[in-house]
Coordinates of C-alpha atoms and ligand atoms in Angstrom, one line a residue:
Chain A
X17 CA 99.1 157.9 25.7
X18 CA 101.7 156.7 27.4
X19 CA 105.7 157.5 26.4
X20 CA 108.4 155.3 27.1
X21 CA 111.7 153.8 25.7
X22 CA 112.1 150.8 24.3
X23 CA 115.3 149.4 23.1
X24 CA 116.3 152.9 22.5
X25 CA 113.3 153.6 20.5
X26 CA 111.3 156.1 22.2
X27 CA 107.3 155.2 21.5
X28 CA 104.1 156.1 22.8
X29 CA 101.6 153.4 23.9
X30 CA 97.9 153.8 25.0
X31 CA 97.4 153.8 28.4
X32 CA 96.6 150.9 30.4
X33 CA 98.6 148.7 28.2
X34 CA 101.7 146.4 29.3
X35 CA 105.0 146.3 28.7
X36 CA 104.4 143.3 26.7
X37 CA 101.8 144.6 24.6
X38 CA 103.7 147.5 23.6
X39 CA 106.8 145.6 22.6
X40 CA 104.3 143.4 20.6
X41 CA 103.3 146.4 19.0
X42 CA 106.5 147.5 18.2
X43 CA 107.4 144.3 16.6
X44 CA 110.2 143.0 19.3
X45 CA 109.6 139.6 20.0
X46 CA 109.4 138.3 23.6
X47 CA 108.6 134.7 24.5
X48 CA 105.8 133.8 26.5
X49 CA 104.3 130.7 27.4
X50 CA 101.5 131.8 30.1
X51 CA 100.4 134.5 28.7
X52 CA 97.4 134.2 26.3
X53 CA 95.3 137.1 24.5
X54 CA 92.0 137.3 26.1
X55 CA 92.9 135.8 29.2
X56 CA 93.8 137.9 31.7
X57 CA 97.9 138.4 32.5
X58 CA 98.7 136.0 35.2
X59 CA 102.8 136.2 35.7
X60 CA 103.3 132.8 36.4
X61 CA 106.0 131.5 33.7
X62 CA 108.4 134.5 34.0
X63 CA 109.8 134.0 30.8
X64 CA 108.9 137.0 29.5
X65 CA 111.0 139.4 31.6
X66 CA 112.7 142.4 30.1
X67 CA 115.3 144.8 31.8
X68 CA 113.8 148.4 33.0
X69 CA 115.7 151.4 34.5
X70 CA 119.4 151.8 33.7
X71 CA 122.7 151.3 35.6
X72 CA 122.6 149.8 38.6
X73 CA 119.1 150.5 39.4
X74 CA 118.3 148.3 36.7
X75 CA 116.0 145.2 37.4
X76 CA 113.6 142.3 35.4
X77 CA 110.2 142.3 35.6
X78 CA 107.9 140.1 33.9
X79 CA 106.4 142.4 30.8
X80 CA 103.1 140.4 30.6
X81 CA 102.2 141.7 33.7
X82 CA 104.1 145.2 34.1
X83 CA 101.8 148.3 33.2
X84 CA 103.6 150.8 31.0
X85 CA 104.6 154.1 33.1
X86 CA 105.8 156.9 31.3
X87 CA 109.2 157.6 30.8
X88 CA 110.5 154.3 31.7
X89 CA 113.3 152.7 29.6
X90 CA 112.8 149.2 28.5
X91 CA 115.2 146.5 27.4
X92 CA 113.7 143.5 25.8
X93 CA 116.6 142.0 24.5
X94 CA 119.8 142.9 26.7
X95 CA 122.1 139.9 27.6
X96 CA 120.9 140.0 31.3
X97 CA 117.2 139.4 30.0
X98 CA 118.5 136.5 27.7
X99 CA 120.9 134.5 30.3
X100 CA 117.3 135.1 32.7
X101 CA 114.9 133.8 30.2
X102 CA 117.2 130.8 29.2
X103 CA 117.5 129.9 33.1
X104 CA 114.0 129.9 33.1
X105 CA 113.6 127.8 29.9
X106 CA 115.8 125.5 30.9
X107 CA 113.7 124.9 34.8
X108 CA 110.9 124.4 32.8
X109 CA 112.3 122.3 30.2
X110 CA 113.3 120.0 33.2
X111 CA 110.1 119.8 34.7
X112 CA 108.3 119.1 31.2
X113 CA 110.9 118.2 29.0
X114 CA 108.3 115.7 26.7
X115 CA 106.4 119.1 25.9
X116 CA 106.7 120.2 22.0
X117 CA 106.0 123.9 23.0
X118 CA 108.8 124.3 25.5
X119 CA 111.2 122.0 23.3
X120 CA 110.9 124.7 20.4
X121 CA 110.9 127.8 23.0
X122 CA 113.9 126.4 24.6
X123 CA 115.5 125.8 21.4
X124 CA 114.9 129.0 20.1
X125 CA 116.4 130.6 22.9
X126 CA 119.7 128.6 22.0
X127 CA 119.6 126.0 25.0
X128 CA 121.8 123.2 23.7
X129 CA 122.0 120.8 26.7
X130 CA 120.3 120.1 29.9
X131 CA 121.6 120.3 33.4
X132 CA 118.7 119.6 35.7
X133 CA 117.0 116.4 36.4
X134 CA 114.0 115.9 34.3
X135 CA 110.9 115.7 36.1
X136 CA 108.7 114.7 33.2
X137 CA 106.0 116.4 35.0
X138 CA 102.5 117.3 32.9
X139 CA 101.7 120.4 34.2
X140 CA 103.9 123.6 35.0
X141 CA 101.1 125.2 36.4
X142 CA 100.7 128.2 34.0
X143 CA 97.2 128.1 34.7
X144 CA 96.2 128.9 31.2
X145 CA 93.3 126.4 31.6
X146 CA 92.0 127.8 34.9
X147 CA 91.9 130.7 33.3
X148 CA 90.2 129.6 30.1
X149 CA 88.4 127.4 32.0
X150 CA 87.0 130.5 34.1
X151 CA 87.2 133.6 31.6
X152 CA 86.1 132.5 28.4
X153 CA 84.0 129.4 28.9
X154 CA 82.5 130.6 32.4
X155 CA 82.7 127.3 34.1
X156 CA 85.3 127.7 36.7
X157 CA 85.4 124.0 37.0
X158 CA 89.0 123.4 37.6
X159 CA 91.6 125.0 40.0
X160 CA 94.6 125.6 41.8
X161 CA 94.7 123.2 44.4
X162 CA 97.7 122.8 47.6
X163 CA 100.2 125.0 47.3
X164 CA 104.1 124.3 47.5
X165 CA 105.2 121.1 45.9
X166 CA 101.7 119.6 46.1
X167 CA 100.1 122.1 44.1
X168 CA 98.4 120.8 41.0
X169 CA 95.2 121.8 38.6
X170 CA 92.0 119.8 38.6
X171 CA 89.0 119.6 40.0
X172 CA 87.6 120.1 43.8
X173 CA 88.1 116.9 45.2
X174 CA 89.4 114.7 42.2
X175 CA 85.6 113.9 41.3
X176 CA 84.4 114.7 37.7
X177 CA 83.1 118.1 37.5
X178 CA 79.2 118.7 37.2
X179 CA 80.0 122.5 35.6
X180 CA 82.7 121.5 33.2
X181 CA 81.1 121.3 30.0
X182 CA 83.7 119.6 27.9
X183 CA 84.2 121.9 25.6
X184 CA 88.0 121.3 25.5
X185 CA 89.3 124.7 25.8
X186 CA 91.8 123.6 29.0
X187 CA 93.6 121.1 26.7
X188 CA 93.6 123.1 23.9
X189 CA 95.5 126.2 25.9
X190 CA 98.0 123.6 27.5
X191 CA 101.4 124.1 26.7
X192 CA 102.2 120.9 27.8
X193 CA 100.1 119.6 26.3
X194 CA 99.0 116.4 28.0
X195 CA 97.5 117.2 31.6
X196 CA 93.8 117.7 31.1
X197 CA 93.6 114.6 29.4
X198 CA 92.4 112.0 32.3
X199 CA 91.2 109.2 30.7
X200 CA 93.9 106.9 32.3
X201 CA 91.6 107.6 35.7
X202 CA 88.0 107.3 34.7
X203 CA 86.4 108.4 37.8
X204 CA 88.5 112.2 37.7
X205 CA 87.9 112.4 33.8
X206 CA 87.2 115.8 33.4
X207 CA 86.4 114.8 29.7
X208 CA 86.1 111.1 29.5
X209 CA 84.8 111.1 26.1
X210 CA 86.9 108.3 25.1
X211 CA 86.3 106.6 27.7
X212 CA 82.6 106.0 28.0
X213 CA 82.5 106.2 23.8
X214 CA 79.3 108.2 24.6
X215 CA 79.6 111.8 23.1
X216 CA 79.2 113.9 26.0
X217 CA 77.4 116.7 24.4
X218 CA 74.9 113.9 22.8
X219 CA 71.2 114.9 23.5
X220 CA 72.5 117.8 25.6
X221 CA 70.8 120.8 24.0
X222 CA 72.8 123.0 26.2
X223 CA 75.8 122.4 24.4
X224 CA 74.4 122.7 21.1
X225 CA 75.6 126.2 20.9
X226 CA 78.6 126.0 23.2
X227 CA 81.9 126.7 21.4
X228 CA 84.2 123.4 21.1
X229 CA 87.8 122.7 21.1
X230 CA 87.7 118.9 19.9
X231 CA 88.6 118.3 16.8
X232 CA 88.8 115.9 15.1
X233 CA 86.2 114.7 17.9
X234 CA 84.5 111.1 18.0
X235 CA 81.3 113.2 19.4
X236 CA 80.8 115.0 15.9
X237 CA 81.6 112.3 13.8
X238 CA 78.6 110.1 15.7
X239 CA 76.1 112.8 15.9
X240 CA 76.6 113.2 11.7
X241 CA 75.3 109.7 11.0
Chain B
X87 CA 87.6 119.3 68.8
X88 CA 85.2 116.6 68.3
X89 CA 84.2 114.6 65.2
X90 CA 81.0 116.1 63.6
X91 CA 78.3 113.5 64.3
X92 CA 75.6 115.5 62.1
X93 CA 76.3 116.6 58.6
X94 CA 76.0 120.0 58.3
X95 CA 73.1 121.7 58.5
X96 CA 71.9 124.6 55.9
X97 CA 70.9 127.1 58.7
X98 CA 74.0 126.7 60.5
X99 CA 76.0 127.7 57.6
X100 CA 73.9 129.8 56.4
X101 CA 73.9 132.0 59.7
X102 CA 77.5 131.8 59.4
X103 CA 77.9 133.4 55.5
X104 CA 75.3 136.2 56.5
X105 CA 77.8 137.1 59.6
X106 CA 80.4 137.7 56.7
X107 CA 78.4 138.7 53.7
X108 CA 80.3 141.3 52.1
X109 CA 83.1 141.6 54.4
X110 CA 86.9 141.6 53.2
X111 CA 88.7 138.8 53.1
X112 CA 85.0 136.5 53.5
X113 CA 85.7 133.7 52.5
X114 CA 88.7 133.0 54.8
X115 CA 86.7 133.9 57.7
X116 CA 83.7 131.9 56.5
X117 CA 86.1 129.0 56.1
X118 CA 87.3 129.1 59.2
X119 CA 83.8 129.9 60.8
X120 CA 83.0 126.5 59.1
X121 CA 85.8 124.4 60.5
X122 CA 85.1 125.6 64.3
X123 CA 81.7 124.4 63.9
X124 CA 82.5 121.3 62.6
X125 CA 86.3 120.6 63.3
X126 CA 87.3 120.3 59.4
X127 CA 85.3 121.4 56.3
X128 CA 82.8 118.9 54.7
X129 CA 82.3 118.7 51.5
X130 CA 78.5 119.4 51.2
X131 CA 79.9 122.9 53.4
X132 CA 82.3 123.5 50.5
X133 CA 79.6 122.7 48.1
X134 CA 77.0 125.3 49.9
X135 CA 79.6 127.9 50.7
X136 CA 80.6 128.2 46.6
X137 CA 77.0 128.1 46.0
X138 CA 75.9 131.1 48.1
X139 CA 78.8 133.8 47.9
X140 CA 79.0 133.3 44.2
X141 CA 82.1 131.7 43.4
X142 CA 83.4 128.7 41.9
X143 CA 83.8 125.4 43.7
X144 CA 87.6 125.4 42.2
X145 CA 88.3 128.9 43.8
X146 CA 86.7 128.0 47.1
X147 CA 88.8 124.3 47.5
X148 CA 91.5 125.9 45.9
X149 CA 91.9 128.6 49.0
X150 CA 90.7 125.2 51.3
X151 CA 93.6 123.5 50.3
X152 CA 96.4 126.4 50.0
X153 CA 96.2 126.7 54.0
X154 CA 97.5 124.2 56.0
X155 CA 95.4 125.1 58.9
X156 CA 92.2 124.4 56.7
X157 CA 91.8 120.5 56.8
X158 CA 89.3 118.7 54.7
X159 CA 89.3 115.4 56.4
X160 CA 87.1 115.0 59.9
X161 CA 90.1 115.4 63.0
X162 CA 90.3 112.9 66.2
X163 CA 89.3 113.7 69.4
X164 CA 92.8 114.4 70.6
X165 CA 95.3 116.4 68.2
X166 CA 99.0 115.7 68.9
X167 CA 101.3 118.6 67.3
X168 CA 105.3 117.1 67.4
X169 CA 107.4 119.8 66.8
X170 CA 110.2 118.9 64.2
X171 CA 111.5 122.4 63.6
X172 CA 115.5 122.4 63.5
X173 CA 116.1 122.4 67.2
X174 CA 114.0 119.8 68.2
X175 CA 115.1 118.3 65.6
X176 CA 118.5 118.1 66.7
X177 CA 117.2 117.1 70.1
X178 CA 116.0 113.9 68.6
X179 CA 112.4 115.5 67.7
X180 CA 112.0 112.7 65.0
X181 CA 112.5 109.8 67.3
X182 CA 109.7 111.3 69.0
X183 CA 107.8 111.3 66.1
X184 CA 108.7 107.9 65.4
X185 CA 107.3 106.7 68.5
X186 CA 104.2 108.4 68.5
X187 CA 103.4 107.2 65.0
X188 CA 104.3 103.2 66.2
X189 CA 102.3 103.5 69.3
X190 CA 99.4 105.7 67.5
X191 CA 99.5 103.0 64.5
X192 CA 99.2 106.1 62.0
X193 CA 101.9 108.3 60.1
X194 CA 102.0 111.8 60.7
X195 CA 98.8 114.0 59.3
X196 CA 96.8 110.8 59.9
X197 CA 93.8 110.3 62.2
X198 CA 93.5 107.1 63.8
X199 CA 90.7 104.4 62.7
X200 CA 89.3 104.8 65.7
X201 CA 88.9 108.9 65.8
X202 CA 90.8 109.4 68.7
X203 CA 93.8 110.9 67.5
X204 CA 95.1 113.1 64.7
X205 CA 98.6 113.3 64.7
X206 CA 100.6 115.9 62.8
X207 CA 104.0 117.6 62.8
X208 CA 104.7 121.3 62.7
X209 CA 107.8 123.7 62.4
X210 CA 109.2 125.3 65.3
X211 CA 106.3 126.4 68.1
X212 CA 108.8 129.3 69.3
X213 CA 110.0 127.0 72.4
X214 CA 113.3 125.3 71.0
X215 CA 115.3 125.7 74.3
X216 CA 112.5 123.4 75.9
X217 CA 112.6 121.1 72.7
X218 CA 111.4 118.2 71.6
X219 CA 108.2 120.0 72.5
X220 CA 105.3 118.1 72.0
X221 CA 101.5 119.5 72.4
X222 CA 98.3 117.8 72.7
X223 CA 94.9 119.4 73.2
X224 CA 96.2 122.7 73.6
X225 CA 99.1 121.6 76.5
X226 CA 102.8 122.0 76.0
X227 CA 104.9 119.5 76.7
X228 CA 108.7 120.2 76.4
X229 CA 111.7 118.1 76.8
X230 CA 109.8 114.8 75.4
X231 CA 111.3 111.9 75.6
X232 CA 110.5 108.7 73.8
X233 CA 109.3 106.7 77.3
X234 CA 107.1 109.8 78.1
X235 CA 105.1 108.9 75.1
X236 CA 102.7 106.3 76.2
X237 CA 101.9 108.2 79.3
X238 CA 101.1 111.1 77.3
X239 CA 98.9 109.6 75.1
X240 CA 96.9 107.8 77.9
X241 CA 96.8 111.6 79.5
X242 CA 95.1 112.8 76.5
X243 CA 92.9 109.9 76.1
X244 CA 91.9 110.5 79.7
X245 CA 91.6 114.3 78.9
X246 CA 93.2 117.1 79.8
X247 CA 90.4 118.9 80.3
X248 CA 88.8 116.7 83.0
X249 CA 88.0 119.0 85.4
X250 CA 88.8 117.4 89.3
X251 CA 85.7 119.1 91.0
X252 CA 87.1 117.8 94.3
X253 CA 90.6 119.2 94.0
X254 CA 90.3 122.2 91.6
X255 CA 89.9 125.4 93.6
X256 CA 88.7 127.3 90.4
X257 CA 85.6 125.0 90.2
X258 CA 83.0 125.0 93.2
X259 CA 78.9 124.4 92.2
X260 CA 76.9 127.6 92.9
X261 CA 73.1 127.6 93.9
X262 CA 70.8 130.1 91.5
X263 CA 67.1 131.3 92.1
X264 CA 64.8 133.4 89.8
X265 CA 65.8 137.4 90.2
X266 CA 62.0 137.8 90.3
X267 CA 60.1 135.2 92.6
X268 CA 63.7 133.9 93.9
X269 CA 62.3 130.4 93.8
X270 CA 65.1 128.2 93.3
X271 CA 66.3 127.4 89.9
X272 CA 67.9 123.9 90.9
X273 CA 66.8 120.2 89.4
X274 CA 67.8 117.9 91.9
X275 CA 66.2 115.6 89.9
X276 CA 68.3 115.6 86.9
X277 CA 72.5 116.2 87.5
X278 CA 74.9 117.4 85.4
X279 CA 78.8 116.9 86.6
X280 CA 77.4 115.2 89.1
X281 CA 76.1 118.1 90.4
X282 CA 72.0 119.4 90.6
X283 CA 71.4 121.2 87.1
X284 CA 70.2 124.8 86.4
X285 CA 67.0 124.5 84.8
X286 CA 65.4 127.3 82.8
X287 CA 62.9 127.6 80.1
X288 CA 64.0 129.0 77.0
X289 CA 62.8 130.2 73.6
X290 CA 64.1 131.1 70.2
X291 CA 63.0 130.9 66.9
X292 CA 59.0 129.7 68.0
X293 CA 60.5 127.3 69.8
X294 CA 60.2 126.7 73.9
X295 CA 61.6 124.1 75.4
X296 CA 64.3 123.3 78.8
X297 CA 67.3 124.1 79.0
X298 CA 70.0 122.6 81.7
X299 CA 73.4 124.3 82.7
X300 CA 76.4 123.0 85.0
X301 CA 75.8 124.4 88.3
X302 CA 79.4 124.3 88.3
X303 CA 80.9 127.5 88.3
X304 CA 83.8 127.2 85.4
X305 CA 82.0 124.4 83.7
X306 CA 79.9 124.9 80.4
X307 CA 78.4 122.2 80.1
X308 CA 74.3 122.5 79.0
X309 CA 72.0 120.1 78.0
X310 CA 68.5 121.0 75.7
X311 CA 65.6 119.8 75.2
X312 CA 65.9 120.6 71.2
X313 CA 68.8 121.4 69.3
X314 CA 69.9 125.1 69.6
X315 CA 72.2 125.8 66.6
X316 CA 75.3 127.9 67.7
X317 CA 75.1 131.2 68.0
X318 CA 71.2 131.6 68.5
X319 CA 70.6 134.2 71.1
X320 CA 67.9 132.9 73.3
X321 CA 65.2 134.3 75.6
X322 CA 65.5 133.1 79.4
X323 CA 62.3 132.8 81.6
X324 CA 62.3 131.5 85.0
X325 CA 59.9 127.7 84.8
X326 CA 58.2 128.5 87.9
X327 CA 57.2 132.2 87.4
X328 CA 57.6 132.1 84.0
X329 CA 58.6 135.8 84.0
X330 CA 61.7 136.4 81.4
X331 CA 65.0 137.0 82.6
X332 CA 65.3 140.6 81.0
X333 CA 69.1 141.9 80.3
X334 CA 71.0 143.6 82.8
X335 CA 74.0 144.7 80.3
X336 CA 75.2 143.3 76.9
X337 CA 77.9 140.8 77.0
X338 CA 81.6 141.9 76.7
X339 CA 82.6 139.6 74.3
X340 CA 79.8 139.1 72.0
X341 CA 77.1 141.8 72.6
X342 CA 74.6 140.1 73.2
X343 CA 72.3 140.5 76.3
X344 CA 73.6 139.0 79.9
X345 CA 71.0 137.8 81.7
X346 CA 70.8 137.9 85.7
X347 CA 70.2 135.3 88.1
X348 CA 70.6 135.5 91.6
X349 CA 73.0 133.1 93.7
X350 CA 72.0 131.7 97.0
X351 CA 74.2 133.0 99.7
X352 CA 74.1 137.1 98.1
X353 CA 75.2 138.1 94.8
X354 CA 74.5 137.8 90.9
X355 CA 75.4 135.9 88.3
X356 CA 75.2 137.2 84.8
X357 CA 75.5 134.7 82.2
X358 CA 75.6 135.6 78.1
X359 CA 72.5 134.4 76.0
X360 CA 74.0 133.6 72.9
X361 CA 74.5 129.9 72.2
X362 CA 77.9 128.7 72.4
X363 CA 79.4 132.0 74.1
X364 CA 80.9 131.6 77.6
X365 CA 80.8 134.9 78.9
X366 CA 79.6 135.5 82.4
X367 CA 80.0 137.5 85.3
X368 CA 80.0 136.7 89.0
X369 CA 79.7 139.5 91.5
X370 CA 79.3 138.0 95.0
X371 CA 78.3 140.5 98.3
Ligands
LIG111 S1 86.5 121.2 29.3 FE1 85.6 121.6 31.3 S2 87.3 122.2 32.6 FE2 88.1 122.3 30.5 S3 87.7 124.5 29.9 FE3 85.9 123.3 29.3 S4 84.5 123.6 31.0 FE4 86.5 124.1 31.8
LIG112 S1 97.6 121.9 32.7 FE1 98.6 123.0 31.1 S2 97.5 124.9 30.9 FE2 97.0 124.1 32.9 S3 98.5 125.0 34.3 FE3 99.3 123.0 33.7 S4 100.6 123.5 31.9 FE4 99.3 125.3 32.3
LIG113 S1 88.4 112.0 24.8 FE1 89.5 110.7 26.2 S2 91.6 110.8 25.4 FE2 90.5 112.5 24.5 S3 90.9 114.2 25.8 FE3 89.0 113.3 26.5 S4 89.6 111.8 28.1 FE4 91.5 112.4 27.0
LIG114 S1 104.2 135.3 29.9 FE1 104.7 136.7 31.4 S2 105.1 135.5 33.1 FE2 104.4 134.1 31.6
LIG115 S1 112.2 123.9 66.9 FE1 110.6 123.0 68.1 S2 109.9 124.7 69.2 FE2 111.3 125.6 67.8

């Protein structure tokens, strides 16, 4: 076990557990948009940061990804953490500003107005569904690609995947909700299921078993008649 | 760099994964390994690469595409780097640019239809009192200016590269005979660089066949009768006594074994036996 101090409170955690996870314990809420339980922590979204050390010394780190050490003091609230995590809130808010899930965290956080030019991007590259994609449904079939302002998720080469298995699990993760869904260019579906109005996992024994994440799903509905 | 004419091959990339197998940082290396070979990475490579170490093909073009010096698309002949960092840019670096993309026909990280150029623009090449520096093929060029550019690009069409064997001091042809029945090892029947080639029998893999080298000293160039994927450490015998060339010492660069061969007029030449290496030794008497 591990002892630290949060908000004052002094705890003990088990060891190999993160700042986040503790806090979650300990019932103080912090906001989190990459982060996911059962994917691994990935530090991408930095809206979860809390204030450790004291005085001067003092810094932000993101608590999804920070192990807890003993002895360390942890803020998870303090005004320097909340003016960060609204800045943050607000970036992302500008890139993405159609998406339900940062509207409510942004609200939440009290940011009433914004000042950056909206991107109306799809993605803010959270990588929740690479993750999914790779850690729970073992395909690995979409990435990172480019780097810088070119980077974006998706498939190697923009050609429709022969591992993905359209189960649905990258959409379903996706805070903003929209960028898996590719149907407006057939040829780099990744699910196309709409498109082709042929159930993908029709007369595919292989996914008989596979867990799925459409629902209500055209697929089903066709395979009960 | 040339344009691939073959797609790639399975052994050749497979000889290059086992040389990494297991290594840190593999699949960088491999990568690269890929792209020398080839002069860009093809997508079957990227396919075969994932396939064999194990990983996804999302991980694999996902590192392919995070560096810049990785490039997926098949490069000209000729690559044209204009500098554009901030002092060539203030010494009118991007009219430079401008002109080589009118006269080229192509925008900057294009190739042109025809494969001969690839033009592309980079920051700063650590030469901005000399700026705007220009290099093609390897050469510098500094203080560019915009009516230099057609006779630069007619340069590199030409090629750099092009050895003048009647001028060049560095290049002179050399006569070689077998180190054990010292008959002569020159086909005056069959030139290469205008020169008679070296001719030698050679054998890897159950395969025996001729091989042809520059007589040129300073000049690579080789010709064989079957295709000798790069790297292959071959086994030199002499055509007339048929004896093999045994090693004399193992190659400074590469390890593999140097093989001897006398030249006409005293001294040895020691040349290194894997494919695509270019180390060799000339001790005269
Ligand atoms: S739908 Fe395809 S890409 Fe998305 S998580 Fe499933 S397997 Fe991966
Ligand atoms: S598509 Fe969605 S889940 Fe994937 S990185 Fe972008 S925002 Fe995150
Ligand atoms: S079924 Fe069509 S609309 Fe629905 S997620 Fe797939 S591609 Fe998009
Ligand atoms: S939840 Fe910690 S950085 Fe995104
Ligand atoms: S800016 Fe061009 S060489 Fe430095």
């Amino acid at each position: 076990m591990i002892d630290l101090t949060m908000n004052g409170l002094a705890v003990s955690v088990e060891d190999g557990s993160t700042l986040l996870e503790a806090a979650q314990f300990l019932g103080f809420p912090i906001p989190t948009l990459c982060h996911m339980e059962g994917l691994s922590p990935y530090g991408a979204c930095r809206l979860c940061v809390v204030e450790i050390g004291e005085g001067p010394k003092s810094r932000l780190v993101t608590s999804c990804t920070y192990p807890a050490q003993e002895g360390l003091k942890v803020r998870t609230a303090s005004a320097r953490v909340l003016s960060a995590r609204r800045m943050v809130i607000e970036l992302h808010l500008a890139s993405c500003p159609q998406s339900k899930v940062i509207q409510d965290l942004a609200s939440a956080l009290g940011v009433r107005q914004q000042r950056f030019k909206q991107e109306h991007e799809d993605c803010i590259l959270c990588g929740r569904c690479v993750r999914m994609c790779k850690e729970q449904m073992a395909a690995g079939a979409i990435g990172f690609r480019a780097r810088g302002e070119r980077r974006s998720i998706g498939t190697p080469f923009d050609v429709k995947s022969d591992v993905c298995r359209l189960c649905g699990g990258c959409i379903y993760v996706c805070p903003a909700c929209q960028l898996r869904c590719t149907y407006t260019e057939p040829e780099k579906a990744i699910c196309g299921g709409c498109a082709n109005l042929r159930p993908p996992c029709a007369g595919e024994e292989k996914f008989g078993q596979m867990m799925c994440y459409m629902d209500p799903c055209v697929a089903c509905e066709i395979k009960k008649d | 760099m040339t344009i691939a004419a073959t797609p790639p091959k399975p052994e050749d990339l497979k000889s290059i994964l086992d040389k990494h197998r297991g290594t840190r940082g593999d699949l960088i290396a491999t990568l690269e390994d890929v792209q020398e070979r080839y002069g860009y990475l093809p997508q079957d490579a990227l396919r075969f690469v994932a396939e064999h170490t194990g990983r996804s093909l999302a991980d694999v073009y996902g590192v392919a595409t995070f560096y810049r010096y990785f490039r997926l698309d098949p490069r000209g002949r000729h690559l044209i780097s204009a500098c554009l960092g901030t002092a060539c840019h203030v010494r009118g670096g991007s009219a430079i640019v401008a002109e080589i993309e009118r006269q080229l026909g192509v925008q900057a990280g294009g190739t042109t239809p025809d494969g001969e150029f690839t033009f592309e623009t980079v920051n700063c090449l650590g030469a901005c009192a000399l700026g705007p520096v220009v290099v093609i093929d390897g050469h510098y060029f500094s203080k560019v200016t915009k009516s230099q550019v057609r006779q630069l690009l007619d340069r590199a069409r030409e090629g750099f590269n092009k050895v003048d064997v009647a001028r060049d001091k560095r290049v002179f042809p050399v006569e070689l005979s077998c180190p054990h029945c010292n008959h002569s090892l020159m086909d005056r029947t069959f030139d290469i660089d205008g020169y008679p080639s070296i001719k030698m029998t050679v054998s890897f893999a159950h395969t025996h066949g001729w091989l042809r080298l520059s007589c040129l000293y300073g000049s690579f160039n080789v010709l064989s009768e079957y295709d000798i994927p790069m790297d292959t450490v071959l086994n030199f015998f002499c055509p007339h006594c048929h004896a093999e060339l045994m090693r004399t010492s193992d190659c400074p660069m590469c390890g593999a074994p140097m093989v001897p061969m006398i030249v006409r007029g005293g001294g040895m030449i020691q040349v290194c036996a894997r494919r695509g290496c270019k180390c060799h030794r000339l001790d005269l008497v």
